[in-house]
Amino acid sequence: MDDHKQITDFDLKLIAEFFKEMPRQGPGGTRQTLQALDLVGELPPDARIVDMGCGTGKQTADLAAHTPGHITAVDFLPEMIAGLDARMRSLGLSDKVTGLVGSMGDPLFEPRSLDLIWAEGSIYNVGFEAGLRKWHEFLKPGGFVAVTETTLLLNEKPDDGGYIDTYFPEIDSIAGKVETMQCAGYQPTAHFILPPECWTENYYAPLAARVDTFSRQYGHYPAARELVESMKKEQPHYRQYGQYYGYVFYIGRKIG
Ligand code: SAH
C-alpha cells in the first residue's frame, strides 16, 4: 500500500473488503507460529495473552489451540474482528478468544497485566521500536513479546528503485533489530527466519486469487484499481529480491 497518500475512509473500507476474505493477512505459517510459541516456553494456566493486529485471526486460532488462559485479539478494522469472531465460532474457540476493535498504539491494557503479546505482520504499523516500547508497560515482569518484522537478510540492499526503502522504512539487519529490542527493555531470547513458503504459498498464492475476484467485483472504482495495482507489485518484487529480505520472528522477555 502507498503510505505517502492520504488514506480515506473509503480506501480503508476497500482494504478491509480486500483482506477480510484472505485466510491470513500477512506472510506466516502455522508451523512458525507454533515454533515461536515453543520458544516462549510454558505459560501459567491463567495466562493473559494479547494478539495485536490480529486480522481475521489465523494465528490467533493456532495460538488458542495451544495455550492456556485467555486471548484478547485486537484489530482496528471492525471487519477483521467480525472475521475473527466467525472463525473462532466455527472452531469452537469463542470462549477462549475475545475480539476487540481498537488501535494497538492505544493504552488498551492495564500496566503489568499481560503474560504474552503476540504480533504477526502488524507491529510495523505502529513501528517496531515504538510498538515494543509501548507494549512493554502492559507486560508482567518476565512476560514475553513475539513479533514478526521485515528484516534485511543479506548485508546489502538490492538496487530495486527504492521499493524496500519506501515500503519497509524501518528495515534493518537481524543484529540491528535485536539491539533495538534490547534498547526497548527486553532480553532477546530467540529469533528465526520465516521460510519463503510463508510468503509464496501461504500469502501470495491466496493474494493473487483475491486480486482476481476483488477486481471483478470492485474494479469499477478507481480506488479499488489503485489498491490492486499496488498489491500486484509486491509479489514480483519478492520473487526477484526475496533473498535480500524476509520476516524474522523475534521473541523477547521483559526484564524487571
Ligand atoms: N496478524 C494477522 C494480520 C496481519 S495484517 C496475520 O498475520 O494474518 C496487519 C493487521 O493489523 C491488519 O488486520 C490491520 O487492520 C491491523 N492494523 C494496522 N494498523 C493497526 C493499528 N494501528 N491498530 C490495530 N490494528 C492495526
CSV table of N, CA and C in Angstrom, one decimal, residues 46-197:
chain,number,residue,atom,x,y,z
A,46,ASP,N,-3.5,-19.4,33.9
A,46,ASP,CA,-4.4,-18.3,33.8
A,46,ASP,C,-3.8,-17.2,32.9
A,47,ALA,N,-3.0,-17.6,31.9
A,47,ALA,CA,-2.2,-16.7,31.1
A,47,ALA,C,-3.1,-15.7,30.4
A,48,ARG,N,-2.7,-14.4,30.4
A,48,ARG,CA,-3.4,-13.4,29.7
A,48,ARG,C,-2.6,-13.0,28.5
A,49,ILE,N,-3.1,-13.3,27.3
A,49,ILE,CA,-2.4,-13.2,26.1
A,49,ILE,C,-3.1,-12.2,25.2
A,50,VAL,N,-2.3,-11.3,24.5
A,50,VAL,CA,-2.9,-10.4,23.5
A,50,VAL,C,-2.3,-10.6,22.1
A,51,ASP,N,-3.2,-10.6,21.1
A,51,ASP,CA,-2.7,-10.7,19.7
A,51,ASP,C,-3.0,-9.4,19.1
A,52,MET,N,-1.9,-8.6,18.8
A,52,MET,CA,-2.1,-7.3,18.3
A,52,MET,C,-2.1,-7.3,16.7
A,53,GLY,N,-3.1,-6.6,16.1
A,53,GLY,CA,-3.2,-6.5,14.7
A,53,GLY,C,-3.5,-8.0,14.2
A,54,CYS,N,-4.6,-8.5,14.7
A,54,CYS,CA,-4.8,-10.0,14.6
A,54,CYS,C,-5.4,-10.3,13.2
A,55,GLY,N,-5.9,-9.3,12.4
A,55,GLY,CA,-6.6,-9.6,11.2
A,55,GLY,C,-7.8,-10.6,11.5
A,56,THR,N,-8.0,-11.5,10.6
A,56,THR,CA,-9.1,-12.5,10.8
A,56,THR,C,-8.7,-13.7,11.7
A,57,GLY,N,-7.4,-13.6,12.2
A,57,GLY,CA,-7.1,-14.5,13.3
A,57,GLY,C,-6.6,-15.9,12.9
A,58,LYS,N,-5.9,-16.1,11.8
A,58,LYS,CA,-5.4,-17.4,11.6
A,58,LYS,C,-4.4,-17.8,12.7
A,59,GLN,N,-3.5,-16.9,13.0
A,59,GLN,CA,-2.5,-17.2,14.0
A,59,GLN,C,-3.2,-17.2,15.4
A,60,THR,N,-4.2,-16.4,15.6
A,60,THR,CA,-4.9,-16.4,16.9
A,60,THR,C,-5.5,-17.8,17.2
A,61,ALA,N,-6.1,-18.4,16.1
A,61,ALA,CA,-6.7,-19.8,16.2
A,61,ALA,C,-5.6,-20.8,16.6
A,62,ASP,N,-4.4,-20.7,15.9
A,62,ASP,CA,-3.3,-21.6,16.2
A,62,ASP,C,-2.8,-21.4,17.6
A,63,LEU,N,-2.7,-20.2,18.1
A,63,LEU,CA,-2.3,-20.0,19.4
A,63,LEU,C,-3.4,-20.5,20.4
A,64,ALA,N,-4.6,-20.2,20.1
A,64,ALA,CA,-5.7,-20.6,21.1
A,64,ALA,C,-5.7,-22.1,21.3
A,65,ALA,N,-5.4,-22.8,20.2
A,65,ALA,CA,-5.4,-24.3,20.4
A,65,ALA,C,-4.2,-24.8,21.2
A,66,HIS,N,-3.3,-24.0,21.5
A,66,HIS,CA,-2.0,-24.5,22.1
A,66,HIS,C,-1.6,-23.7,23.3
A,67,THR,N,-2.5,-22.8,23.9
A,67,THR,CA,-2.1,-22.1,25.0
A,67,THR,C,-3.1,-22.2,26.1
A,68,PRO,N,-2.7,-22.1,27.4
A,68,PRO,CA,-3.7,-22.0,28.5
A,68,PRO,C,-4.2,-20.5,28.6
A,69,GLY,N,-5.2,-20.3,29.4
A,69,GLY,CA,-5.6,-18.9,29.7
A,69,GLY,C,-6.5,-18.4,28.6
A,70,HIS,N,-6.4,-17.0,28.4
A,70,HIS,CA,-7.4,-16.3,27.5
A,70,HIS,C,-6.6,-15.4,26.6
A,71,ILE,N,-7.1,-15.3,25.4
A,71,ILE,CA,-6.5,-14.4,24.4
A,71,ILE,C,-7.5,-13.2,24.0
A,72,THR,N,-6.9,-12.0,24.0
A,72,THR,CA,-7.7,-10.9,23.5
A,72,THR,C,-7.0,-10.5,22.2
A,73,ALA,N,-7.8,-10.5,21.1
A,73,ALA,CA,-7.3,-10.3,19.8
A,73,ALA,C,-7.7,-8.9,19.3
A,74,VAL,N,-6.8,-8.0,19.0
A,74,VAL,CA,-7.0,-6.6,18.7
A,74,VAL,C,-6.8,-6.3,17.2
A,75,ASP,N,-7.8,-5.6,16.6
A,75,ASP,CA,-7.5,-5.0,15.3
A,75,ASP,C,-8.4,-3.7,15.2
A,76,PHE,N,-7.9,-2.8,14.5
A,76,PHE,CA,-8.6,-1.5,14.4
A,76,PHE,C,-9.7,-1.5,13.3
A,77,LEU,N,-9.7,-2.6,12.4
A,77,LEU,CA,-10.8,-2.7,11.4
A,77,LEU,C,-11.9,-3.6,11.9
A,78,PRO,N,-13.1,-3.1,12.1
A,78,PRO,CA,-14.2,-4.0,12.6
A,78,PRO,C,-14.4,-5.2,11.7
A,79,GLU,N,-14.2,-5.1,10.4
A,79,GLU,CA,-14.4,-6.2,9.5
A,79,GLU,C,-13.4,-7.4,9.9
A,80,MET,N,-12.2,-7.0,10.3
A,80,MET,CA,-11.3,-8.1,10.7
A,80,MET,C,-11.8,-8.8,12.0
A,81,ILE,N,-12.3,-8.0,12.9
A,81,ILE,CA,-12.8,-8.6,14.2
A,81,ILE,C,-14.0,-9.5,13.9
A,82,ALA,N,-14.8,-9.0,13.0
A,82,ALA,CA,-16.0,-9.8,12.6
A,82,ALA,C,-15.5,-11.2,12.0
A,83,GLY,N,-14.5,-11.1,11.2
A,83,GLY,CA,-13.9,-12.3,10.6
A,83,GLY,C,-13.3,-13.2,11.6
A,84,LEU,N,-12.6,-12.6,12.6
A,84,LEU,CA,-12.0,-13.4,13.7
A,84,LEU,C,-13.1,-14.1,14.5
A,85,ASP,N,-14.2,-13.3,14.9
A,85,ASP,CA,-15.2,-13.9,15.7
A,85,ASP,C,-15.9,-15.1,14.9
A,86,ALA,N,-16.1,-14.9,13.6
A,86,ALA,CA,-16.7,-16.0,12.9
A,86,ALA,C,-15.8,-17.2,12.9
A,87,ARG,N,-14.5,-17.0,12.7
A,87,ARG,CA,-13.5,-18.1,12.7
A,87,ARG,C,-13.5,-18.8,14.0
A,88,MET,N,-13.5,-18.1,15.1
A,88,MET,CA,-13.5,-18.7,16.4
A,88,MET,C,-14.8,-19.5,16.7
A,89,ARG,N,-15.9,-18.9,16.3
A,89,ARG,CA,-17.2,-19.7,16.4
A,89,ARG,C,-17.1,-21.0,15.7
A,90,SER,N,-16.6,-21.0,14.4
A,90,SER,CA,-16.6,-22.2,13.6
A,90,SER,C,-15.6,-23.2,14.2
A,91,LEU,N,-14.6,-22.8,15.0
A,91,LEU,CA,-13.7,-23.7,15.6
A,91,LEU,C,-14.0,-24.0,17.0
A,92,GLY,N,-15.1,-23.5,17.5
A,92,GLY,CA,-15.5,-23.7,18.9
A,92,GLY,C,-14.5,-23.1,19.9
A,93,LEU,N,-13.9,-22.0,19.5
A,93,LEU,CA,-12.9,-21.3,20.3
A,93,LEU,C,-13.4,-19.9,20.9
A,94,SER,N,-14.7,-19.7,20.8
A,94,SER,CA,-15.2,-18.4,21.2
A,94,SER,C,-15.0,-18.0,22.6
A,95,ASP,N,-15.0,-19.1,23.5
A,95,ASP,CA,-14.9,-18.8,24.9
A,95,ASP,C,-13.4,-18.4,25.3
A,96,LYS,N,-12.5,-18.8,24.4
A,96,LYS,CA,-11.1,-18.7,24.6
A,96,LYS,C,-10.5,-17.4,24.1
A,97,VAL,N,-11.2,-16.8,23.1
A,97,VAL,CA,-10.7,-15.6,22.4
A,97,VAL,C,-11.8,-14.5,22.4
A,98,THR,N,-11.4,-13.3,22.8
A,98,THR,CA,-12.2,-12.2,22.7
A,98,THR,C,-11.7,-11.2,21.7
A,99,GLY,N,-12.5,-10.9,20.7
A,99,GLY,CA,-12.1,-9.9,19.7
A,99,GLY,C,-12.3,-8.5,20.2
A,100,LEU,N,-11.4,-7.6,19.9
A,100,LEU,CA,-11.5,-6.2,20.4
A,100,LEU,C,-11.2,-5.2,19.2
A,101,VAL,N,-12.1,-4.4,18.9
A,101,VAL,CA,-11.8,-3.3,17.9
A,101,VAL,C,-11.1,-2.2,18.6
A,102,GLY,N,-9.8,-2.0,18.2
A,102,GLY,CA,-9.1,-1.0,18.9
A,102,GLY,C,-7.7,-0.8,18.2
A,103,SER,N,-7.1,0.3,18.6
A,103,SER,CA,-5.8,0.6,18.0
A,103,SER,C,-4.6,0.1,18.8
A,104,MET,N,-3.7,-0.6,18.2
A,104,MET,CA,-2.6,-1.2,19.0
A,104,MET,C,-1.7,-0.2,19.6
A,105,GLY,N,-1.8,1.1,19.1
A,105,GLY,CA,-1.0,2.1,19.7
A,105,GLY,C,-1.6,2.8,20.9
A,106,ASP,N,-2.8,2.4,21.3
A,106,ASP,CA,-3.5,3.0,22.4
A,106,ASP,C,-3.3,2.2,23.7
A,107,PRO,N,-3.4,2.8,24.8
A,107,PRO,CA,-3.3,2.1,26.1
A,107,PRO,C,-4.5,1.2,26.5
A,108,LEU,N,-4.5,0.1,25.8
A,108,LEU,CA,-5.7,-0.7,25.9
A,108,LEU,C,-5.7,-1.6,27.2
A,109,PHE,N,-4.6,-1.8,27.8
A,109,PHE,CA,-4.5,-2.8,28.8
A,109,PHE,C,-3.9,-2.2,30.1
A,110,GLU,N,-4.1,-2.8,31.2
A,110,GLU,CA,-3.6,-2.4,32.5
A,110,GLU,C,-2.1,-2.6,32.5
A,111,PRO,N,-1.3,-1.7,33.1
A,111,PRO,CA,0.1,-1.9,33.3
A,111,PRO,C,0.4,-3.3,34.0
A,112,ARG,N,1.4,-4.0,33.5
A,112,ARG,CA,1.8,-5.2,34.2
A,112,ARG,C,0.7,-6.3,34.3
A,113,SER,N,-0.1,-6.4,33.2
A,113,SER,CA,-1.2,-7.3,33.3
A,113,SER,C,-1.1,-8.5,32.4
A,114,LEU,N,-0.2,-8.5,31.4
A,114,LEU,CA,-0.2,-9.5,30.4
A,114,LEU,C,1.1,-10.4,30.5
A,115,ASP,N,0.8,-11.7,30.1
A,115,ASP,CA,1.9,-12.7,30.1
A,115,ASP,C,2.6,-12.7,28.7
A,116,LEU,N,1.8,-12.4,27.7
A,116,LEU,CA,2.4,-12.6,26.3
A,116,LEU,C,1.7,-11.6,25.4
A,117,ILE,N,2.5,-10.9,24.6
A,117,ILE,CA,2.0,-10.1,23.5
A,117,ILE,C,2.5,-10.6,22.2
A,118,TRP,N,1.5,-11.0,21.3
A,118,TRP,CA,1.8,-11.6,20.0
A,118,TRP,C,1.5,-10.6,18.9
A,119,ALA,N,2.4,-10.5,17.8
A,119,ALA,CA,2.0,-9.6,16.7
A,119,ALA,C,2.7,-10.2,15.5
A,120,GLU,N,1.9,-10.8,14.6
A,120,GLU,CA,2.5,-11.3,13.3
A,120,GLU,C,2.1,-10.3,12.2
A,121,GLY,N,3.1,-9.8,11.5
A,121,GLY,CA,2.9,-8.9,10.4
A,121,GLY,C,2.2,-7.7,10.7
A,122,SER,N,2.3,-7.2,11.9
A,122,SER,CA,1.5,-6.0,12.2
A,122,SER,C,2.2,-4.9,13.0
A,123,ILE,N,3.3,-5.2,13.7
A,123,ILE,CA,3.9,-4.2,14.6
A,123,ILE,C,4.4,-3.0,13.7
A,124,TYR,N,4.8,-3.3,12.4
A,124,TYR,CA,5.3,-2.2,11.6
A,124,TYR,C,4.3,-1.1,11.5
A,125,ASN,N,3.0,-1.4,11.7
A,125,ASN,CA,2.0,-0.3,11.6
A,125,ASN,C,2.2,0.8,12.6
A,126,VAL,N,2.7,0.4,13.8
A,126,VAL,CA,3.0,1.4,14.8
A,126,VAL,C,4.5,1.7,14.9
A,127,GLY,N,5.3,0.8,14.2
A,127,GLY,CA,6.8,0.9,14.3
A,127,GLY,C,7.3,-0.1,15.2
A,128,PHE,N,8.4,-0.8,14.8
A,128,PHE,CA,8.9,-1.9,15.6
A,128,PHE,C,9.4,-1.4,17.0
A,129,GLU,N,10.2,-0.3,17.0
A,129,GLU,CA,10.7,0.2,18.2
A,129,GLU,C,9.6,0.8,19.1
A,130,ALA,N,8.7,1.6,18.4
A,130,ALA,CA,7.7,2.3,19.1
A,130,ALA,C,6.7,1.3,19.7
A,131,GLY,N,6.4,0.2,19.0
A,131,GLY,CA,5.5,-0.8,19.5
A,131,GLY,C,6.0,-1.5,20.6
A,132,LEU,N,7.3,-1.9,20.5
A,132,LEU,CA,7.9,-2.7,21.6
A,132,LEU,C,8.0,-1.8,22.9
A,133,ARG,N,8.3,-0.5,22.7
A,133,ARG,CA,8.4,0.3,23.9
A,133,ARG,C,7.0,0.5,24.5
A,134,LYS,N,6.0,0.7,23.7
A,134,LYS,CA,4.6,1.0,24.2
A,134,LYS,C,4.1,-0.3,24.9
A,135,TRP,N,4.3,-1.4,24.3
A,135,TRP,CA,3.7,-2.7,24.9
A,135,TRP,C,4.5,-3.1,26.2
A,136,HIS,N,5.7,-2.7,26.3
A,136,HIS,CA,6.5,-3.1,27.5
A,136,HIS,C,5.7,-2.9,28.8
A,137,GLU,N,5.0,-1.7,28.9
A,137,GLU,CA,4.3,-1.4,30.2
A,137,GLU,C,3.2,-2.4,30.5
A,138,PHE,N,2.6,-2.9,29.4
A,138,PHE,CA,1.4,-3.9,29.6
A,138,PHE,C,1.9,-5.2,30.1
A,139,LEU,N,3.1,-5.6,29.9
A,139,LEU,CA,3.6,-6.9,30.3
A,139,LEU,C,3.9,-7.0,31.8
A,140,LYS,N,3.6,-8.2,32.3
A,140,LYS,CA,4.1,-8.5,33.6
A,140,LYS,C,5.7,-8.6,33.6
A,141,PRO,N,6.4,-8.4,34.6
A,141,PRO,CA,7.8,-8.6,34.6
A,141,PRO,C,8.0,-10.1,34.3
A,142,GLY,N,8.9,-10.4,33.3
A,142,GLY,CA,9.1,-11.8,32.9
A,142,GLY,C,8.2,-12.2,31.8
A,143,GLY,N,7.3,-11.3,31.4
A,143,GLY,CA,6.3,-11.6,30.2
A,143,GLY,C,7.1,-11.5,28.9
A,144,PHE,N,6.4,-12.0,27.9
A,144,PHE,CA,7.1,-12.2,26.6
A,144,PHE,C,6.4,-11.4,25.5
A,145,VAL,N,7.2,-10.9,24.5
A,145,VAL,CA,6.7,-10.5,23.2
A,145,VAL,C,7.2,-11.4,22.2
A,146,ALA,N,6.3,-11.7,21.2
A,146,ALA,CA,6.7,-12.5,20.0
A,146,ALA,C,6.1,-11.8,18.8
A,147,VAL,N,7.0,-11.2,17.9
A,147,VAL,CA,6.6,-10.4,16.8
A,147,VAL,C,7.3,-10.8,15.5
A,148,THR,N,6.7,-10.7,14.4
A,148,THR,CA,7.4,-10.8,13.1
A,148,THR,C,7.7,-9.4,12.5
A,149,GLU,N,8.8,-9.3,11.9
A,149,GLU,CA,9.2,-8.0,11.4
A,149,GLU,C,10.1,-8.1,10.1
A,150,THR,N,9.8,-7.3,9.1
A,150,THR,CA,10.6,-7.4,7.9
A,150,THR,C,12.0,-7.0,8.2
A,151,THR,N,13.0,-7.9,7.8
A,151,THR,CA,14.4,-7.7,8.1
A,151,THR,C,15.3,-8.0,6.9
A,152,LEU,N,16.4,-7.2,6.9
A,152,LEU,CA,17.3,-7.5,5.8
A,152,LEU,C,18.1,-8.7,6.1
A,153,LEU,N,18.2,-9.7,5.1
A,153,LEU,CA,18.8,-11.0,5.4
A,153,LEU,C,20.2,-11.1,4.8
A,154,LEU,N,20.5,-10.2,3.9
A,154,LEU,CA,21.9,-10.1,3.4
A,154,LEU,C,22.5,-8.8,3.8
A,155,ASN,N,23.8,-8.7,3.6
A,155,ASN,CA,24.4,-7.5,4.2
A,155,ASN,C,24.4,-6.2,3.2
A,156,GLU,N,23.5,-6.3,2.3
A,156,GLU,CA,23.3,-5.1,1.4
A,156,GLU,C,21.8,-5.1,0.9
A,157,LYS,N,21.4,-3.9,0.5
A,157,LYS,CA,20.0,-3.9,-0.1
A,157,LYS,C,20.2,-4.0,-1.6
A,158,PRO,N,19.2,-4.6,-2.3
A,158,PRO,CA,19.2,-4.6,-3.7
A,158,PRO,C,19.0,-3.3,-4.4
A,159,ASP,N,19.4,-3.2,-5.6
A,159,ASP,CA,19.1,-1.9,-6.4
A,159,ASP,C,17.7,-2.1,-7.0
A,160,ASP,N,16.7,-1.8,-6.2
A,160,ASP,CA,15.3,-2.1,-6.6
A,160,ASP,C,14.5,-0.8,-6.8
A,161,GLY,N,15.2,0.3,-7.1
A,161,GLY,CA,14.5,1.5,-7.4
A,161,GLY,C,13.8,2.1,-6.1
A,162,GLY,N,14.3,1.7,-5.0
A,162,GLY,CA,13.9,2.3,-3.7
A,162,GLY,C,12.6,1.7,-3.1
A,163,TYR,N,12.2,0.5,-3.7
A,163,TYR,CA,11.0,-0.1,-3.2
A,163,TYR,C,11.1,-0.5,-1.7
A,164,ILE,N,12.2,-1.1,-1.4
A,164,ILE,CA,12.4,-1.6,0.0
A,164,ILE,C,12.4,-0.4,1.0
A,165,ASP,N,13.1,0.7,0.6
A,165,ASP,CA,13.1,1.9,1.5
A,165,ASP,C,11.8,2.5,1.6
A,166,THR,N,11.0,2.4,0.5
A,166,THR,CA,9.6,3.1,0.6
A,166,THR,C,8.7,2.2,1.4
A,167,TYR,N,8.7,0.9,1.2
A,167,TYR,CA,7.7,0.1,1.8
A,167,TYR,C,8.1,-0.5,3.2
A,168,PHE,N,9.4,-0.5,3.4
A,168,PHE,CA,9.9,-1.0,4.7
A,168,PHE,C,10.9,0.0,5.3
A,169,PRO,N,10.4,1.2,5.6
A,169,PRO,CA,11.3,2.2,6.0
A,169,PRO,C,12.1,1.9,7.3
A,170,GLU,N,11.7,1.0,8.1
A,170,GLU,CA,12.4,0.6,9.3
A,170,GLU,C,13.3,-0.6,9.1
A,171,ILE,N,13.5,-1.0,7.9
A,171,ILE,CA,14.2,-2.3,7.7
A,171,ILE,C,15.6,-2.2,8.2
A,172,ASP,N,16.1,-3.3,8.8
A,172,ASP,CA,17.4,-3.3,9.5
A,172,ASP,C,17.9,-4.8,9.4
A,173,SER,N,19.1,-5.0,9.8
A,173,SER,CA,19.6,-6.4,9.9
A,173,SER,C,19.1,-7.1,11.1
A,174,ILE,N,19.2,-8.4,11.2
A,174,ILE,CA,18.8,-9.1,12.4
A,174,ILE,C,19.5,-8.5,13.7
A,175,ALA,N,20.8,-8.3,13.5
A,175,ALA,CA,21.6,-7.7,14.7
A,175,ALA,C,21.0,-6.4,15.1
A,176,GLY,N,20.6,-5.6,14.1
A,176,GLY,CA,20.1,-4.2,14.4
A,176,GLY,C,18.7,-4.3,15.2
A,177,LYS,N,17.9,-5.3,14.7
A,177,LYS,CA,16.6,-5.4,15.3
A,177,LYS,C,16.7,-6.0,16.7
A,178,VAL,N,17.7,-6.9,16.9
A,178,VAL,CA,17.9,-7.5,18.2
A,178,VAL,C,18.3,-6.4,19.2
A,179,GLU,N,19.2,-5.5,18.7
A,179,GLU,CA,19.7,-4.4,19.5
A,179,GLU,C,18.5,-3.5,19.9
A,180,THR,N,17.7,-3.2,18.9
A,180,THR,CA,16.5,-2.4,19.2
A,180,THR,C,15.6,-3.0,20.3
A,181,MET,N,15.5,-4.3,20.2
A,181,MET,CA,14.7,-5.0,21.2
A,181,MET,C,15.3,-4.8,22.6
A,182,GLN,N,16.6,-4.9,22.7
A,182,GLN,CA,17.3,-4.8,23.9
A,182,GLN,C,17.1,-3.3,24.5
A,183,CYS,N,17.3,-2.4,23.6
A,183,CYS,CA,17.1,-1.0,24.0
A,183,CYS,C,15.7,-0.7,24.5
A,184,ALA,N,14.7,-1.4,23.9
A,184,ALA,CA,13.3,-1.2,24.4
A,184,ALA,C,13.0,-2.0,25.7
A,185,GLY,N,14.0,-2.6,26.3
A,185,GLY,CA,13.8,-3.2,27.6
A,185,GLY,C,13.6,-4.7,27.6
A,186,TYR,N,13.9,-5.4,26.6
A,186,TYR,CA,13.7,-6.8,26.5
A,186,TYR,C,15.0,-7.6,26.4
A,187,GLN,N,15.0,-8.8,27.0
A,187,GLN,CA,16.1,-9.7,26.7
A,187,GLN,C,15.7,-10.5,25.4
A,188,PRO,N,16.4,-10.4,24.3
A,188,PRO,CA,16.0,-11.1,23.1
A,188,PRO,C,16.3,-12.6,23.3
A,189,THR,N,15.3,-13.4,23.5
A,189,THR,CA,15.5,-14.8,23.9
A,189,THR,C,15.7,-15.7,22.7
A,190,ALA,N,15.1,-15.3,21.6
A,190,ALA,CA,15.3,-16.2,20.4
A,190,ALA,C,14.8,-15.4,19.1
A,191,HIS,N,15.3,-15.9,18.0
A,191,HIS,CA,14.7,-15.4,16.7
A,191,HIS,C,15.0,-16.4,15.6
A,192,PHE,N,14.1,-16.4,14.6
A,192,PHE,CA,14.3,-17.3,13.5
A,192,PHE,C,13.7,-16.7,12.2
A,193,ILE,N,14.3,-17.1,11.1
A,193,ILE,CA,13.8,-16.5,9.8
A,193,ILE,C,12.6,-17.4,9.3
A,194,LEU,N,11.5,-16.7,8.9
A,194,LEU,CA,10.4,-17.5,8.3
A,194,LEU,C,10.8,-17.9,6.9
A,195,PRO,N,10.6,-19.2,6.5
A,195,PRO,CA,11.0,-19.7,5.2
A,195,PRO,C,10.1,-19.1,4.1
A,196,PRO,N,10.6,-19.1,2.9
A,196,PRO,CA,9.9,-18.4,1.8
A,196,PRO,C,8.5,-18.9,1.5
A,197,GLU,N,8.2,-20.1,1.9
A,197,GLU,CA,6.8,-20.6,1.6
A,197,GLU,C,5.8,-19.8,2.5
